[in-house]
CSV table of C-alpha atoms in Angstrom, one decimal:
chain,number,residue,atom,x,y,z
A,1,MET,CA,20.4,-4.6,45.3
A,2,SER,CA,20.0,-6.3,48.7
A,3,LYS,CA,21.8,-5.1,51.8
A,4,LEU,CA,23.8,-8.3,51.9
A,5,SER,CA,24.8,-7.9,48.2
A,6,HIS,CA,25.8,-4.3,48.9
A,7,GLN,CA,27.9,-5.3,51.9
A,8,THR,CA,29.6,-8.1,49.9
A,9,GLY,CA,30.4,-5.7,47.1
A,10,GLN,CA,31.9,-3.3,49.5
A,11,GLN,CA,34.0,-6.1,51.1
A,12,LYS,CA,35.3,-7.1,47.7
A,13,GLU,CA,36.2,-3.5,46.8
A,14,GLN,CA,38.1,-3.3,50.1
A,15,LEU,CA,39.9,-6.6,49.3
A,16,ALA,CA,40.7,-5.3,45.8
A,17,ALA,CA,42.0,-2.0,47.2
A,18,GLN,CA,44.3,-3.8,49.6
A,19,TRP,CA,45.5,-6.3,46.9
A,20,LEU,CA,46.2,-3.5,44.4
A,21,GLN,CA,48.3,-1.6,47.0
A,22,GLN,CA,50.3,-4.8,47.5
A,23,GLN,CA,50.8,-4.8,43.7
A,24,GLY,CA,52.3,-1.3,43.9
A,25,ILE,CA,49.2,0.7,42.9
A,26,GLN,CA,48.9,4.1,44.7
A,27,LEU,CA,45.2,4.5,45.4
A,28,LEU,CA,43.9,8.0,44.9
A,29,GLU,CA,40.2,7.6,45.4
A,30,GLN,CA,37.6,5.0,46.2
A,31,ASN,CA,33.9,5.2,45.1
A,32,PHE,CA,34.2,8.4,43.0
A,33,ARG,CA,30.5,9.3,42.3
A,34,ILE,CA,28.8,11.5,39.9
A,35,LYS,CA,25.1,11.7,38.9
A,36,GLY,CA,24.7,8.6,36.8
A,37,GLY,CA,27.8,6.6,37.7
A,38,GLU,CA,30.6,5.6,39.9
A,39,ILE,CA,34.2,4.5,39.6
A,40,ASP,CA,35.1,1.9,42.3
A,41,LEU,CA,38.8,2.7,42.6
A,42,ILE,CA,41.2,5.1,41.0
A,43,GLY,CA,45.0,4.7,41.2
A,44,LEU,CA,48.4,5.3,39.7
A,45,ASP,CA,50.8,2.5,38.8
A,46,ALA,CA,54.6,2.8,39.0
A,47,GLN,CA,54.8,4.3,35.5
A,48,LYS,CA,52.2,7.0,36.6
A,49,THR,CA,49.4,5.6,34.4
A,50,LEU,CA,46.1,6.7,35.8
A,51,ILE,CA,43.9,3.6,36.2
A,52,PHE,CA,40.1,3.5,36.6
A,53,PHE,CA,39.1,0.2,38.2
A,54,GLU,CA,35.7,-1.5,38.1
A,55,VAL,CA,35.4,-4.3,40.8
A,56,LYS,CA,33.0,-7.1,40.0
A,57,TYR,CA,32.0,-10.1,42.1
A,58,ARG,CA,29.9,-13.1,41.2
A,59,GLN,CA,28.8,-15.6,43.9
A,60,SER,CA,28.4,-18.2,41.2
A,61,VAL,CA,29.6,-18.5,37.6
A,62,GLN,CA,26.5,-20.5,36.6
A,63,TYR,CA,25.1,-17.5,34.7
A,64,GLY,CA,28.5,-16.0,33.6
A,65,TYR,CA,31.8,-14.7,34.8
A,66,ALA,CA,32.0,-11.4,36.7
A,67,SER,CA,34.0,-9.8,33.8
A,68,GLU,CA,31.1,-10.5,31.4
A,69,PHE,CA,28.9,-8.1,33.5
A,70,VAL,CA,30.7,-4.9,32.4
A,71,SER,CA,28.3,-4.0,29.7
A,72,THR,CA,28.8,-1.4,27.0
A,73,GLN,CA,26.4,0.8,29.0
A,74,LYS,CA,28.4,0.4,32.1
A,75,GLN,CA,31.6,1.1,30.1
A,76,ALA,CA,30.0,4.4,28.9
A,77,ARG,CA,29.1,5.4,32.4
A,78,LEU,CA,32.7,4.6,33.6
A,79,ILE,CA,34.1,6.7,30.8
A,80,LYS,CA,31.8,9.6,31.6
A,81,CYS,CA,32.9,9.4,35.3
A,82,ALA,CA,36.5,9.3,34.3
A,83,GLN,CA,36.0,12.5,32.1
A,84,VAL,CA,34.5,14.3,35.1
A,85,TYR,CA,37.3,13.1,37.3
A,86,LEU,CA,39.9,14.5,34.9
A,87,ILE,CA,38.0,17.8,34.8
A,88,LYS,CA,38.1,18.0,38.6
A,89,HIS,CA,41.8,16.8,38.6
A,90,PRO,CA,43.4,18.5,35.6
A,91,HIS,CA,46.9,17.7,36.7
A,92,TYR,CA,46.2,14.0,35.5
A,93,GLN,CA,44.9,15.0,32.1
A,94,ASN,CA,48.1,14.5,30.2
A,95,GLN,CA,49.0,11.2,31.9
A,96,PRO,CA,48.4,7.8,30.2
A,97,GLN,CA,45.0,6.4,31.3
A,98,ARG,CA,43.3,3.0,31.2
A,99,PHE,CA,40.3,1.1,32.4
A,100,ASP,CA,40.9,-2.2,34.3
A,101,VAL,CA,38.5,-4.7,35.8
A,102,ILE,CA,39.1,-6.6,39.0
A,103,THR,CA,37.0,-9.7,39.4
A,104,PHE,CA,36.2,-12.1,42.1
A,105,GLU,CA,34.4,-15.4,41.4
A,106,ALA,CA,32.6,-17.4,44.1
A,107,GLN,CA,34.9,-18.0,47.1
A,108,GLN,CA,38.0,-16.8,45.3
A,109,THR,CA,40.2,-14.7,47.6
A,110,GLN,CA,42.8,-13.6,45.0
A,111,PRO,CA,41.3,-11.4,42.3
A,112,ASN,CA,41.7,-11.6,38.6
A,113,TRP,CA,43.2,-8.3,37.2
A,114,ILE,CA,42.1,-7.6,33.6
A,115,GLN,CA,44.3,-4.7,32.4
A,116,ASN,CA,43.0,-2.5,29.5
A,117,ALA,CA,39.7,-4.2,29.8
A,118,PHE,CA,38.1,-1.7,27.4
A,119,SER,CA,39.0,1.5,25.7
A,120,THR,CA,37.3,4.8,25.0
A,121,ASP,CA,37.2,4.0,21.2
A,122,GLY,CA,33.7,4.2,19.9
A,123,PHE,CA,32.3,6.2,22.8
């Protein structure tokens, strides 16, 4: 990943974080990393659902939309990261949880929010 791509990705994550807070999400963590994976954002909604967010950006939709780039391998890594997060934060283990994807396409300033983008079934 080029330095410019990395910077753009970080900017989109910051935009997503700000936007989610405006939507009532209480952000708990940004860039939660373990060996082999990372969760971009982690937050709680008004119903206290623990949400693991993946933020995706595509400069062009010529080769596909950002949401299409959350592969099953990426989903498996996100699920593993979420499991580690829950081990480290056991007070969230009994709360409802879900995986959402926030996407930005091209010059779009408002993100698309895909709730329940995937589940842990089959992993």
